C-alpha atoms as an extended CHARMM CRD file, in Angstrom:
* protein
*
        90  EXT
         1         1  UNK       CA             30.4470000000        4.3700000000       12.5270000000  PROA      1               0.0000000000
         2         2  UNK       CA             29.8820000000        3.6470000000        8.8580000000  PROA      2               0.0000000000
         3         3  UNK       CA             30.1090000000       -0.1190000000        9.3840000000  PROA      3               0.0000000000
         4         4  UNK       CA             27.4700000000        0.0020000000       12.1300000000  PROA      4               0.0000000000
         5         5  UNK       CA             25.1330000000        2.0170000000        9.9070000000  PROA      5               0.0000000000
         6         6  UNK       CA             25.6050000000       -0.4660000000        7.0840000000  PROA      6               0.0000000000
         7         7  UNK       CA             24.7900000000       -3.3950000000        9.3910000000  PROA      7               0.0000000000
         8         8  UNK       CA             21.6750000000       -1.6200000000       10.6650000000  PROA      8               0.0000000000
         9         9  UNK       CA             20.4540000000       -0.9680000000        7.1200000000  PROA      9               0.0000000000
        10        10  UNK       CA             21.1130000000       -4.5680000000        6.0740000000  PROA      10              0.0000000000
        11        11  UNK       CA             19.2630000000       -5.8970000000        9.1300000000  PROA      11              0.0000000000
        12        12  UNK       CA             16.3150000000       -3.6110000000        8.3180000000  PROA      12              0.0000000000
        13        13  UNK       CA             16.3180000000       -4.8060000000        4.7260000000  PROA      13              0.0000000000
        14        14  UNK       CA             16.3490000000       -8.4410000000        5.8330000000  PROA      14              0.0000000000
        15        15  UNK       CA             13.4930000000       -7.8950000000        8.2870000000  PROA      15              0.0000000000
        16        16  UNK       CA             11.3780000000       -6.0800000000        5.6900000000  PROA      16              0.0000000000
        17        17  UNK       CA             12.1500000000       -8.7150000000        3.0760000000  PROA      17              0.0000000000
        18        18  UNK       CA             11.0690000000      -11.4790000000        5.4450000000  PROA      18              0.0000000000
        19        19  UNK       CA              7.8390000000       -9.6470000000        6.2220000000  PROA      19              0.0000000000
        20        20  UNK       CA              7.1550000000       -9.1860000000        2.5120000000  PROA      20              0.0000000000
        21        21  UNK       CA              7.7620000000      -12.8850000000        1.8750000000  PROA      21              0.0000000000
        22        22  UNK       CA              5.2970000000      -13.8690000000        4.6030000000  PROA      22              0.0000000000
        23        23  UNK       CA              2.7500000000      -11.3950000000        3.2060000000  PROA      23              0.0000000000
        24        24  UNK       CA              2.9760000000      -12.7500000000       -0.3410000000  PROA      24              0.0000000000
        25        25  UNK       CA              2.6000000000      -16.3150000000        0.9420000000  PROA      25              0.0000000000
        26        26  UNK       CA             -0.5580000000      -15.2370000000        2.7550000000  PROA      26              0.0000000000
        27        27  UNK       CA             -1.8880000000      -13.6860000000       -0.4390000000  PROA      27              0.0000000000
        28        28  UNK       CA             -1.1110000000      -16.8160000000       -2.4250000000  PROA      28              0.0000000000
        29        29  UNK       CA             -2.8510000000      -18.9340000000        0.2140000000  PROA      29              0.0000000000
        30        30  UNK       CA             -5.8800000000      -16.6520000000        0.0620000000  PROA      30              0.0000000000
        31        31  UNK       CA             -5.9020000000      -16.8500000000       -3.7180000000  PROA      31              0.0000000000
        32        32  UNK       CA             -5.7750000000      -20.6350000000       -3.5920000000  PROA      32              0.0000000000
        33        33  UNK       CA             -8.4530000000      -21.0750000000       -0.9590000000  PROA      33              0.0000000000
        34        34  UNK       CA            -10.8970000000      -18.2570000000       -1.7050000000  PROA      34              0.0000000000
        35        35  UNK       CA            -10.4940000000      -18.1420000000       -5.4640000000  PROA      35              0.0000000000
        36        36  UNK       CA             -8.8810000000      -14.7890000000       -6.1250000000  PROA      36              0.0000000000
        37        37  UNK       CA             -7.7060000000      -11.4400000000       -4.8810000000  PROA      37              0.0000000000
        38        38  UNK       CA             -9.0200000000       -9.1880000000       -7.6440000000  PROA      38              0.0000000000
        39        39  UNK       CA            -11.1770000000       -7.2260000000       -5.1960000000  PROA      39              0.0000000000
        40        40  UNK       CA             -8.0390000000       -6.3810000000       -3.1980000000  PROA      40              0.0000000000
        41        41  UNK       CA             -6.3820000000       -4.6920000000       -6.1510000000  PROA      41              0.0000000000
        42        42  UNK       CA             -9.0020000000       -1.9790000000       -6.4300000000  PROA      42              0.0000000000
        43        43  UNK       CA            -10.1800000000       -2.6020000000       -9.9750000000  PROA      43              0.0000000000
        44        44  UNK       CA            -12.6360000000        0.2450000000      -10.2470000000  PROA      44              0.0000000000
        45        45  UNK       CA            -13.4030000000        3.8580000000      -11.0620000000  PROA      45              0.0000000000
        46        46  UNK       CA            -10.1870000000        5.4910000000       -9.8470000000  PROA      46              0.0000000000
        47        47  UNK       CA             -7.5050000000        3.5680000000      -11.7580000000  PROA      47              0.0000000000
        48        48  UNK       CA             -6.2310000000        6.7100000000      -13.5210000000  PROA      48              0.0000000000
        49        49  UNK       CA             -6.0110000000        8.8970000000      -10.4110000000  PROA      49              0.0000000000
        50        50  UNK       CA             -2.8130000000       10.2820000000       -8.9300000000  PROA      50              0.0000000000
        51        51  UNK       CA             -1.3290000000        7.6800000000       -6.6030000000  PROA      51              0.0000000000
        52        52  UNK       CA             -2.2100000000        4.6230000000       -8.6750000000  PROA      52              0.0000000000
        53        53  UNK       CA              1.0790000000        2.7450000000       -9.0500000000  PROA      53              0.0000000000
        54        54  UNK       CA              2.2100000000       -0.3750000000      -10.8470000000  PROA      54              0.0000000000
        55        55  UNK       CA              1.7900000000       -3.2610000000      -10.3310000000  PROA      55              0.0000000000
        56        56  UNK       CA             -1.3150000000       -2.6930000000       -8.1970000000  PROA      56              0.0000000000
        57        57  UNK       CA             -2.9380000000        0.2820000000       -9.8860000000  PROA      57              0.0000000000
        58        58  UNK       CA             -5.3380000000        1.9980000000       -7.5080000000  PROA      58              0.0000000000
        59        59  UNK       CA             -5.2490000000       -0.1610000000       -4.3790000000  PROA      59              0.0000000000
        60        60  UNK       CA             -8.3090000000       -0.0230000000       -2.1270000000  PROA      60              0.0000000000
        61        61  UNK       CA             -8.1660000000       -3.0780000000        0.1630000000  PROA      61              0.0000000000
        62        62  UNK       CA            -11.0920000000       -1.9080000000        2.3190000000  PROA      62              0.0000000000
        63        63  UNK       CA            -13.3470000000       -1.1710000000       -0.6570000000  PROA      63              0.0000000000
        64        64  UNK       CA            -14.0230000000        2.4080000000        0.4280000000  PROA      64              0.0000000000
        65        65  UNK       CA            -14.4120000000        3.6350000000       -3.1660000000  PROA      65              0.0000000000
        66        66  UNK       CA            -16.6360000000        0.8920000000       -4.5630000000  PROA      66              0.0000000000
        67        67  UNK       CA            -19.5480000000        3.3350000000       -4.8370000000  PROA      67              0.0000000000
        68        68  UNK       CA            -17.5500000000        5.5710000000       -7.2260000000  PROA      68              0.0000000000
        69        69  UNK       CA            -18.3810000000        8.7830000000       -5.3240000000  PROA      69              0.0000000000
        70        70  UNK       CA            -15.8590000000       11.3100000000       -6.6760000000  PROA      70              0.0000000000
        71        71  UNK       CA            -16.4600000000       13.8690000000       -3.8920000000  PROA      71              0.0000000000
        72        72  UNK       CA            -15.7980000000       11.3080000000       -1.1430000000  PROA      72              0.0000000000
        73        73  UNK       CA            -12.7160000000       10.0970000000       -3.0500000000  PROA      73              0.0000000000
        74        74  UNK       CA            -11.3230000000       13.6490000000       -3.2500000000  PROA      74              0.0000000000
        75        75  UNK       CA            -11.9020000000       14.2080000000        0.4880000000  PROA      75              0.0000000000
        76        76  UNK       CA            -10.2010000000       10.9250000000        1.3680000000  PROA      76              0.0000000000
        77        77  UNK       CA             -7.2780000000       11.7040000000       -0.9550000000  PROA      77              0.0000000000
        78        78  UNK       CA             -6.7620000000       15.1130000000        0.6610000000  PROA      78              0.0000000000
        79        79  UNK       CA             -6.8580000000       13.4790000000        4.1020000000  PROA      79              0.0000000000
        80        80  UNK       CA             -4.3630000000       10.8500000000        2.9480000000  PROA      80              0.0000000000
        81        81  UNK       CA             -1.9600000000       13.5220000000        1.6900000000  PROA      81              0.0000000000
        82        82  UNK       CA             -2.2430000000       15.5280000000        4.9210000000  PROA      82              0.0000000000
        83        83  UNK       CA             -1.6840000000       12.4760000000        7.1320000000  PROA      83              0.0000000000
        84        84  UNK       CA              1.2300000000       11.3170000000        4.9740000000  PROA      84              0.0000000000
        85        85  UNK       CA              2.9090000000       14.7100000000        5.2970000000  PROA      85              0.0000000000
        86        86  UNK       CA              2.4530000000       14.6870000000        9.0680000000  PROA      86              0.0000000000
        87        87  UNK       CA              3.9040000000       11.1600000000        9.2270000000  PROA      87              0.0000000000
        88        88  UNK       CA              6.9330000000       12.2050000000        7.1750000000  PROA      88              0.0000000000
        89        89  UNK       CA              7.5630000000       15.1560000000        9.4790000000  PROA      89              0.0000000000
        90        90  UNK       CA              7.3290000000       12.9100000000       12.5290000000  PROA      90              0.0000000000
């Protein structure tokens, strides 16, 4: 019923909120012990590209675009869009 759906959504929100809180604590710990997380935020050549969103800008945690190769970036972006569409259909 509607009440069951509401409870399910609230439980999902609580679980995701808890996960997010643990993640931010891990990032703060990393920042305190290793001296910063600026490399995680993807400060680089593709900050103005489609998909860059506040507050992170263009986020590239694996550093796959550090070389600034525009052709490789375009190929990866097309792959990302395709895989995202498949995931949404699933």
